[in-house]
Amino acid sequence: MSDTMTQSFRTISDEAYRDLEEAVGAENVSREPGVLDGYAWQPTINDDPAKWVKRPVAVALPASTEEVQAVVRACNKHGLKFKAFSTGWGVYSGPTYDNVVQVDLRRMNRILEIDEKNMYVVVEPYICGAQLQAEVMKLGLNCHIIGAGPACSPLASATSGWGVGWDGVYMSYGHRNLLGAEWVLPDGEVLRVGALDSGLGWFNPDGPGPSLRGIMRGSAGALSGLGIFTKCALKLYNWPGPADMQVEGLLLDAKSAVPGCLRFHLCFFPDRPSLAEAVYKMGEAEIPYLFTRTAVAAYIFTFAPHLLRRIAGTGPLRDVLSKSMKWGCTVILAGSSEDEIAYQDAVLRKIVDDFGGITMEATSAPAIGSMVLMNFLRVTAIPMVFRAGGLFSTALARNETWDTQLDWAEVGEEIKRKWIERGGILDDLADNPFMALYENNCWGHCEEIFQYNARERKHLESLEPMFVEFSVAAMEMFMEPLSVTDARLREIISPMMGHYNAWQKRISQTLDANRAADTGMYCDEVDFDLSKVEPSVRERLDRLVRELTWTEEGPPGEAPGGSSST
């Protein structure tokens, strides 16, 4: 992304532009430079200090599956590429080539069906989490919202990207909630995934025959690199609270009445083993409605960054936050009756007590309960993570067991501590994990958040070396680093993970013979300058390449015929 300022600006031919006008209507397509620049501004998770991605040659706003097909076919006809986005959160939404038509799906903004009895919803791409939740709560239902916030598209994370939420302990994970999808392929044909293709409705995302979900999304999604999703069905869950959550104010000023069916607990434990085992017990008891482990200092840095800066300079208070209150978690309970919520509350207190912890029930505390309720239920506090420095990034190793994720949190903390001491990122006391559970602790998620100031050259110069160091640490733990989705390290990492990107390229070639999709975020590879990486980290990376690279026979250490050579 760092070469965007040196790229020349390409224009679209009049003939191609006329075909786009015919596809969506003249009022819904533009090639005006000012409009196009608005789509090139993508600062979030962008390593380029200029904060711009490549400018598209045109932008088209289709309103239906048929119009999406027409736009895709026009791109195929004229040798252009397309890149679609739903609500457009992050640099992943922008073009990576110079001849891209940006497909803005904001006109596809309908909830098509809510099946109250069978607990699913059918949505178009531009429906966001907040809109969907507000509607389904009226029917006693709720939906999964990812940690990126309520402005994000549930369709996007379920079909094309990723994202985990605090509600995952009860409401699972986007792509595991998928019950079917309508998919415009890179050649303009439509594929309907699951039972929908047989005319049987939106109840099963697989078959008949082999599942396509591994191809269409896999671990992290193709980010429009394999086509455009125009509809999908998503599973819904029970909501025992009121049909209309009355909220006054925004963010820190937000206040809402806490329903009697909810309990909000802050739990703290004396050490890591106690926390780990207690959380396993919570999952086994199937009581959390929302769950997160986020450090107290991280909460303060998000809501009151100036306060944490003052605390960071005081030894005793710093120790209280980073040591005495280190092993904590936040749990929200939800019950459909007074007896159920009382039972859940008693079980949680018993678990906390069994493992030597304490819990503070803060549901009715005026300064906490009423302010944080919707910040958790609707994830509205997430935009405040930008407040401390203007931008943030994250280091995650893909989903694993809870114990493994606790390991990753400690590894990430140590890496961050080193860069904080060097002045490479902002000081959040280093321990800033965003941790969540899936499906009653079936497995867990952890990413280490770090904030930085894009106006500080030292911060910008730290990003790529940190990116590599986090990736190396994840590979050493045999976890999947976030960099598998990044063209800069994909070429290095793919051979150590079964040559996954070779398979992605084959899938792309099969479905997209004309190379009409922008595959920069899906399967492209670019050379990466490792000269900024510390020699010791580079040595660790080289060792991993030697030891973990797959051969034609299979994984490292496997002899021909499948038997181990060790």
XYZ file of C-alpha atoms in Angstrom:
566
model
C 0.000 0.000 0.000
C 2.953 2.296 0.519
C 3.447 3.016 -3.209
C 0.015 4.498 -3.798
C 1.198 8.088 -4.049
C 3.514 7.253 -6.966
C 0.859 5.572 -9.113
C -0.531 7.366 -12.139
C -4.277 7.862 -12.337
C -6.049 5.825 -15.005
C -9.330 6.779 -16.639
C -12.204 4.683 -17.905
C -13.184 4.645 -21.585
C -16.415 6.296 -22.663
C -17.730 2.985 -23.975
C -17.109 1.193 -20.688
C -18.649 4.075 -18.762
C -21.789 3.940 -20.933
C -22.145 0.240 -20.156
C -21.971 1.017 -16.436
C -24.628 3.706 -16.893
C -26.851 1.174 -18.626
C -26.238 -1.288 -15.810
C -27.225 0.909 -12.854
C -28.592 4.161 -14.300
C -26.641 7.322 -15.080
C -27.377 8.805 -11.650
C -25.786 5.808 -9.917
C -22.364 5.809 -11.553
C -19.599 8.404 -11.426
C -16.071 9.047 -12.641
C -15.763 12.531 -11.166
C -12.325 12.844 -9.504
C -13.753 14.358 -6.336
C -16.178 11.473 -5.913
C -13.480 8.902 -6.631
C -11.125 10.470 -4.099
C -13.803 9.951 -1.473
C -13.500 6.208 -2.061
C -9.692 6.271 -1.966
C -9.597 7.589 1.608
C -9.116 4.447 3.718
C -7.013 5.144 6.826
C -8.192 2.250 8.987
C -5.637 -0.607 9.239
C -3.625 1.135 6.517
C 0.169 1.089 6.797
C 0.590 3.903 4.261
C 1.251 7.246 5.993
C -0.627 8.959 3.145
C -3.793 7.050 4.169
C -4.952 6.678 0.575
C -5.529 3.546 -1.460
C -5.586 3.435 -5.240
C -8.226 5.632 -6.784
C -10.912 3.656 -8.667
C -11.593 4.548 -12.307
C -15.332 4.691 -11.595
C -17.821 3.908 -8.875
C -21.116 2.110 -9.472
C -24.036 1.735 -7.069
C -26.206 -1.247 -8.042
C -29.565 -1.813 -6.365
C -30.210 -5.464 -7.204
C -28.528 -8.753 -8.003
C -29.281 -8.182 -11.686
C -27.548 -4.806 -11.625
C -24.538 -6.326 -9.861
C -24.372 -8.927 -12.627
C -24.478 -6.202 -15.269
C -21.635 -4.275 -13.611
C -19.484 -7.402 -13.339
C -20.142 -8.302 -16.974
C -19.217 -4.774 -18.074
C -15.904 -5.141 -16.242
C -15.261 -8.459 -17.992
C -16.113 -6.952 -21.373
C -13.786 -3.965 -21.064
C -10.835 -5.507 -19.234
C -11.606 -3.744 -15.954
C -11.609 -5.138 -12.441
C -14.286 -4.766 -9.791
C -14.006 -4.354 -6.019
C -17.167 -4.390 -3.927
C -17.819 -3.339 -0.361
C -20.815 -3.360 1.935
C -20.315 -0.605 4.515
C -16.646 -0.078 3.657
C -14.893 -0.448 7.028
C -11.142 -0.491 6.541
C -8.472 -0.549 3.884
C -9.638 -3.999 2.787
C -12.516 -2.294 0.965
C -10.376 -0.253 -1.415
C -8.874 -1.121 -4.820
C -5.413 -2.637 -5.112
C -5.174 -2.220 -8.903
C -5.274 0.870 -11.150
C -8.216 -0.212 -13.341
C -10.848 -0.979 -10.718
C -14.533 -0.130 -10.673
C -15.546 0.345 -7.038
C -18.899 -1.365 -6.503
C -20.613 0.433 -3.624
C -23.510 -1.701 -2.380
C -25.199 0.983 -0.255
C -28.424 0.871 -2.322
C -28.835 -2.802 -1.414
C -30.006 -1.923 2.072
C -33.016 -4.099 2.838
C -33.914 -6.703 5.400
C -35.710 -9.090 3.065
C -37.173 -11.525 5.572
C -37.254 -12.189 9.302
C -38.410 -15.722 10.089
C -39.362 -15.417 13.743
C -40.291 -19.074 14.171
C -37.170 -20.558 12.576
C -34.938 -17.759 13.909
C -33.174 -16.516 10.821
C -32.994 -13.335 8.763
C -32.259 -12.635 5.086
C -30.320 -9.429 4.472
C -28.681 -7.446 1.709
C -25.084 -6.154 1.957
C -25.648 -2.626 3.279
C -27.708 -3.611 6.306
C -25.493 -2.951 9.325
C -25.454 -4.653 12.696
C -27.229 -1.819 14.516
C -30.124 -1.742 12.031
C -30.548 -5.487 12.103
C -30.394 -5.749 15.883
C -32.948 -2.975 16.372
C -35.439 -4.771 14.112
C -35.017 -8.311 15.407
C -35.127 -7.207 19.060
C -38.734 -6.188 18.401
C -39.426 -9.898 17.907
C -37.492 -11.157 20.923
C -34.439 -12.053 18.839
C -30.833 -10.906 18.590
C -27.993 -11.086 16.063
C -24.225 -11.481 16.187
C -22.328 -8.169 15.859
C -18.585 -8.236 15.268
C -16.066 -6.281 17.312
C -15.438 -3.777 14.522
C -18.750 -2.243 15.543
C -22.433 -1.846 14.707
C -21.772 0.031 11.459
C -20.355 -3.123 9.857
C -22.277 -5.448 7.574
C -23.224 -8.871 8.985
C -23.283 -10.173 5.404
C -19.694 -9.059 4.833
C -18.201 -10.820 7.859
C -20.217 -13.984 7.210
C -19.351 -14.313 3.518
C -16.308 -12.232 2.654
C -14.262 -11.171 5.669
C -13.899 -11.909 9.344
C -14.688 -10.512 12.755
C -15.509 -11.735 16.233
C -17.797 -10.241 18.843
C -18.311 -10.263 22.587
C -21.561 -12.122 21.943
C -19.747 -15.059 20.294
C -19.983 -17.112 23.480
C -23.761 -17.269 22.885
C -24.192 -16.293 19.216
C -21.182 -17.957 17.614
C -19.220 -16.552 14.685
C -20.352 -14.917 11.430
C -19.678 -17.680 8.927
C -20.971 -20.357 11.306
C -24.281 -18.473 11.407
C -24.563 -18.496 7.607
C -27.615 -20.383 6.309
C -27.239 -19.668 2.596
C -26.011 -17.005 0.204
C -26.586 -15.546 -3.243
C -23.229 -15.083 -4.973
C -22.451 -13.242 -8.204
C -19.353 -14.973 -9.559
C -16.516 -13.062 -11.275
C -17.953 -13.898 -14.714
C -21.376 -12.488 -13.824
C -23.192 -15.768 -13.260
C -25.210 -16.297 -10.067
C -24.564 -19.173 -7.679
C -26.931 -19.874 -4.799
C -25.235 -21.679 -1.943
C -26.956 -24.381 0.086
C -30.584 -25.491 0.134
C -31.562 -22.241 -1.581
C -30.133 -23.548 -4.867
C -32.623 -26.423 -4.760
C -35.543 -24.102 -4.123
C -35.849 -25.266 -0.524
C -35.329 -21.955 1.241
C -32.726 -20.568 3.598
C -32.264 -23.349 6.109
C -28.966 -25.064 5.241
C -25.789 -23.530 3.780
C -24.315 -26.817 2.553
C -25.065 -29.284 -0.203
C -26.451 -31.148 -1.815
C -22.967 -32.503 -2.293
C -19.735 -30.966 -0.977
C -19.926 -27.689 0.921
C -18.785 -24.558 -0.897
C -18.220 -22.505 2.243
C -14.528 -23.375 2.372
C -14.095 -21.960 -1.134
C -16.358 -18.927 -0.820
C -14.965 -17.769 2.520
C -12.516 -20.198 4.102
C -10.655 -18.818 7.109
C -10.800 -15.109 6.368
C -12.818 -14.478 3.208
C -11.878 -13.353 -0.286
C -12.758 -9.678 0.309
C -14.500 -9.421 -3.090
C -11.698 -11.386 -4.750
C -14.112 -14.167 -5.775
C -17.204 -12.172 -6.649
C -19.956 -10.256 -4.892
C -22.498 -11.528 -2.363
C -25.902 -9.931 -2.782
C -28.012 -11.748 -0.167
C -27.452 -14.087 2.729
C -29.397 -15.737 5.527
C -28.085 -15.580 9.082
C -29.074 -17.389 12.236
C -30.727 -15.382 15.023
C -30.757 -15.945 18.772
C -32.958 -15.367 21.805
C -33.289 -11.867 23.258
C -35.124 -11.812 26.603
C -35.037 -8.035 26.970
C -37.414 -5.268 25.862
C -38.427 -4.840 22.237
C -37.143 -1.276 22.179
C -33.985 -0.376 24.064
C -34.365 3.290 24.933
C -31.007 5.084 24.783
C -30.206 8.739 25.382
C -26.923 10.276 24.256
C -23.902 8.791 22.504
C -20.839 6.823 23.607
C -19.660 8.138 26.995
C -22.864 10.128 27.415
C -25.110 7.195 26.521
C -27.604 6.152 29.150
C -30.147 3.365 29.030
C -32.302 1.598 31.554
C -30.839 -1.824 32.333
C -33.529 -4.507 31.936
C -34.179 -6.744 34.905
C -33.292 -9.775 32.780
C -29.601 -8.763 32.552
C -26.655 -8.870 34.946
C -23.289 -7.195 34.335
C -20.293 -8.640 36.235
C -16.643 -7.601 36.481
C -14.701 -10.648 37.684
C -11.094 -10.724 38.922
C -8.872 -13.678 39.788
C -5.553 -14.017 41.641
C -3.622 -15.551 38.739
C -3.835 -16.907 35.229
C -4.616 -20.564 36.091
C -7.572 -19.459 38.222
C -8.940 -17.264 35.441
C -8.431 -19.960 32.815
C -10.229 -22.696 34.740
C -13.036 -20.394 35.865
C -13.729 -19.355 32.277
C -13.845 -23.003 31.191
C -16.412 -23.627 33.928
C -18.500 -20.638 32.805
C -18.624 -22.086 29.310
C -19.502 -25.555 30.534
C -22.337 -24.063 32.594
C -23.599 -22.255 29.448
C -24.393 -19.074 31.334
C -22.637 -16.104 29.602
C -24.606 -14.051 27.083
C -21.588 -11.819 26.407
C -18.013 -12.361 27.478
C -14.699 -10.580 27.077
C -11.328 -10.401 28.687
C -10.072 -6.865 28.228
C -7.607 -5.286 30.628
C -8.857 -2.558 32.964
C -6.114 -0.287 31.622
C -7.417 -0.894 28.108
C -10.895 0.240 29.148
C -9.405 3.407 30.620
C -7.269 4.012 27.524
C -10.364 3.655 25.344
C -12.714 5.821 27.387
C -10.275 8.248 29.065
C -6.849 8.165 27.340
C -5.551 11.287 29.084
C -6.218 9.666 32.461
C -4.253 6.545 31.547
C -1.318 8.657 30.373
C -1.185 10.159 33.866
C -1.528 6.742 35.500
C 1.244 5.317 33.304
C 3.690 7.737 34.882
C 2.956 6.608 38.440
C 4.541 3.364 39.612
C 1.972 2.266 42.241
C -1.129 2.866 40.103
C 0.550 1.310 37.089
C 1.255 -1.815 39.136
C -2.341 -1.995 40.375
C -3.693 -2.007 36.824
C -1.043 -4.154 35.168
C -0.500 -6.663 37.987
C -3.114 -6.661 40.760
C -6.082 -6.373 38.355
C -4.516 -8.223 35.437
C -6.521 -11.448 35.443
C -10.082 -10.271 34.962
C -13.013 -10.699 32.618
C -16.386 -9.125 31.918
C -19.535 -11.248 31.812
C -23.098 -10.271 30.919
C -25.876 -12.699 31.801
C -29.351 -12.740 30.242
C -32.323 -14.726 31.510
C -35.833 -15.216 30.171
C -37.319 -15.250 33.679
C -36.462 -14.087 37.180
C -35.658 -17.656 38.167
C -33.323 -18.154 35.217
C -31.332 -14.963 35.758
C -31.122 -15.700 39.495
C -29.813 -19.183 38.707
C -27.203 -17.872 36.258
C -26.095 -15.223 38.728
C -25.702 -17.794 41.503
C -23.727 -20.155 39.254
C -21.364 -17.369 38.186
C -20.747 -16.279 41.775
C -20.081 -19.894 42.800
C -17.547 -20.376 39.974
C -15.753 -17.143 40.809
C -15.630 -18.061 44.494
C -14.383 -21.602 43.761
C -11.341 -20.189 41.995
C -10.477 -17.531 44.547
C -11.858 -14.597 42.609
C -14.120 -11.674 43.323
C -16.976 -10.297 41.262
C -18.459 -6.819 41.190
C -22.057 -6.836 40.006
C -22.309 -3.445 38.312
C -25.672 -3.670 36.566
C -27.335 -0.870 38.502
C -24.254 1.282 39.141
C -25.203 4.634 37.527
C -21.714 5.344 36.237
C -21.272 1.878 34.744
C -24.400 -0.133 34.013
C -26.467 2.460 32.162
C -23.472 3.734 30.181
C -21.859 0.469 29.095
C -25.002 -1.586 28.441
C -25.457 -0.731 24.763
C -21.724 -0.270 24.357
C -21.578 -4.021 24.920
C -24.866 -5.201 23.423
C -24.491 -3.090 20.268
C -20.686 -2.686 20.371
C -21.060 1.093 20.099
C -17.899 1.841 22.081
C -15.582 0.429 19.428
C -15.017 3.755 17.572
C -13.415 5.098 20.736
C -10.412 2.824 20.223
C -9.255 5.410 17.668
C -9.341 8.180 20.252
C -5.944 7.751 21.914
C -3.742 8.229 18.862
C -6.025 8.464 15.876
C -5.351 4.965 14.552
C -4.917 1.434 15.816
C -3.962 -1.985 14.559
C -4.111 -5.484 15.911
C -2.041 -8.631 16.213
C -4.044 -11.802 16.229
C -3.375 -15.472 15.816
C -6.451 -17.214 14.504
C -8.987 -18.925 16.748
C -7.748 -21.628 19.101
C -8.393 -23.038 22.567
C -8.789 -20.628 25.470
C -5.483 -21.704 27.055
C -3.639 -21.170 23.780
C -5.165 -17.724 23.428
C -4.010 -16.828 26.940
C -0.516 -17.826 25.791
C -0.890 -15.548 22.776
C -2.004 -12.641 24.970
C 1.187 -12.923 27.007
C 3.396 -13.219 23.913
C 1.708 -10.187 22.384
C 2.088 -8.216 25.597
C 5.845 -8.850 25.664
C 6.283 -7.799 22.036
C 4.253 -4.657 22.651
C 6.172 -3.819 25.818
C 9.410 -3.728 23.846
C 7.981 -1.384 21.222
C 6.393 0.849 23.862
C 9.765 1.245 25.558
C 11.263 2.230 22.203
C 8.557 4.832 21.644
C 7.237 2.943 18.632
C 3.591 2.817 19.781
C 1.461 4.439 22.473
C 1.796 3.244 26.058
C -1.350 1.363 27.068
C 0.558 -0.581 29.759
C 1.132 -3.281 27.082
C -1.634 -5.625 28.268
C -4.491 -4.798 25.902
C -6.044 -8.058 24.697
C -9.396 -8.258 22.942
C -10.413 -11.757 23.979
C -13.694 -13.495 23.309
C -15.185 -16.975 23.403
C -17.167 -18.922 20.854
C -20.085 -21.225 21.514
C -19.810 -21.663 25.280
C -16.018 -21.893 25.194
C -15.772 -24.351 22.321
C -12.762 -22.246 21.378
C -11.489 -18.709 21.822
C -10.142 -15.589 20.166
C -7.407 -13.140 21.128
C -5.871 -10.139 19.478
C -3.460 -7.656 20.983
C -4.611 -4.120 20.222
C -2.046 -1.364 19.814
C -2.662 2.305 19.113
C -0.410 4.719 17.316
C -0.251 8.257 16.001
C 0.046 8.486 12.217
C 1.626 11.918 12.615
C 4.561 10.371 14.483
C 7.186 9.103 12.043
C 8.635 6.786 14.680
C 5.246 5.120 15.062
C 4.867 4.610 11.317
C 8.362 3.174 11.027
C 7.511 0.615 13.718
C 4.477 -0.870 11.976
C 6.121 -3.214 9.477
C 8.769 -4.602 11.865
C 6.027 -5.241 14.448
C 3.861 -6.858 11.770
C 6.628 -9.345 10.982
C 7.494 -9.984 14.631
C 3.888 -10.787 15.539
C 3.659 -13.087 12.503
C 6.835 -14.945 13.447
C 5.626 -15.362 17.036
C 2.311 -16.815 15.838
C 4.041 -19.255 13.488
C 6.350 -20.380 16.292
C 3.213 -21.252 18.266
C 1.817 -23.092 15.207
C -1.032 -20.620 14.965
C -2.385 -18.841 11.905
C -1.186 -15.207 11.892
C -3.289 -12.338 10.594
C -0.656 -11.858 7.881
C -2.034 -14.840 5.936
C -4.498 -12.278 4.553
C -1.767 -9.799 3.609
C -0.021 -9.884 0.228
C 3.227 -8.712 1.813
C 3.865 -11.914 3.774
C 1.577 -14.346 1.940
C 4.390 -15.518 -0.333
C 6.591 -16.371 2.666
C 3.933 -17.909 4.907
C 1.924 -19.931 2.374
C 4.570 -22.677 1.870
C 4.649 -23.208 5.644
C 0.873 -23.712 5.751
C 0.289 -26.347 3.109
C 0.782 -23.904 0.216
C -2.712 -22.588 0.915
C -2.259 -19.647 -1.431
C -1.427 -21.926 -4.352
C -4.873 -23.435 -3.840
C -6.462 -19.995 -3.578
C -4.839 -19.024 -6.879
C -6.197 -22.182 -8.521
C -9.679 -21.408 -7.216
C -9.372 -17.845 -8.519
C -8.230 -19.016 -11.958
C -11.092 -21.508 -12.149
C -13.840 -19.051 -11.207
C -12.314 -15.931 -12.766
C -10.713 -16.757 -16.117
C -10.755 -13.083 -17.172
C -9.153 -11.887 -13.919
C -12.029 -9.446 -13.417
C -12.031 -9.522 -9.609
C -9.562 -7.431 -7.624
C -7.627 -10.220 -5.901
C -5.124 -8.031 -4.060
C -6.569 -8.890 -0.666
C -7.302 -12.527 -1.579
C -4.413 -14.308 -3.289
C -1.956 -11.779 -4.732
C 1.639 -11.768 -3.536
C 4.069 -8.849 -3.454
C 7.741 -8.658 -2.572
C 8.309 -7.442 0.962
C 11.369 -5.549 2.122
C 12.585 -7.254 5.292
C 15.494 -4.870 5.801
C 13.627 -3.014 8.572
C 13.128 -6.212 10.545
C 15.432 -6.855 13.488
C 18.194 -9.379 12.641
C 17.097 -11.703 15.462
C 13.496 -11.741 14.184
C 14.732 -12.304 10.629
C 16.790 -15.276 11.846
C 13.705 -16.749 13.523
C 11.727 -16.311 10.307
C 14.450 -17.976 8.232
C 14.514 -20.901 10.654
C 10.745 -21.316 10.363
C 11.000 -21.339 6.578
C 13.661 -24.053 6.709
C 11.808 -26.210 9.206
C 8.152 -25.788 8.238
C 8.045 -25.480 4.447
C 5.967 -28.201 2.806
C 7.410 -30.292 -0.016
C 5.644 -31.999 -2.904
C 5.348 -35.082 -0.674
C 3.537 -33.212 2.075
C 4.313 -31.624 5.452
C 7.914 -31.229 6.614
C 9.338 -34.433 8.029
C 6.946 -36.628 6.061
C 8.525 -39.217 3.806
C 7.019 -40.298 0.451
C 3.965 -42.469 0.983
C 2.786 -40.492 4.002
C 4.932 -42.053 6.732
C 6.953 -39.904 9.083
C 10.671 -39.720 8.446
C 11.437 -39.124 12.108
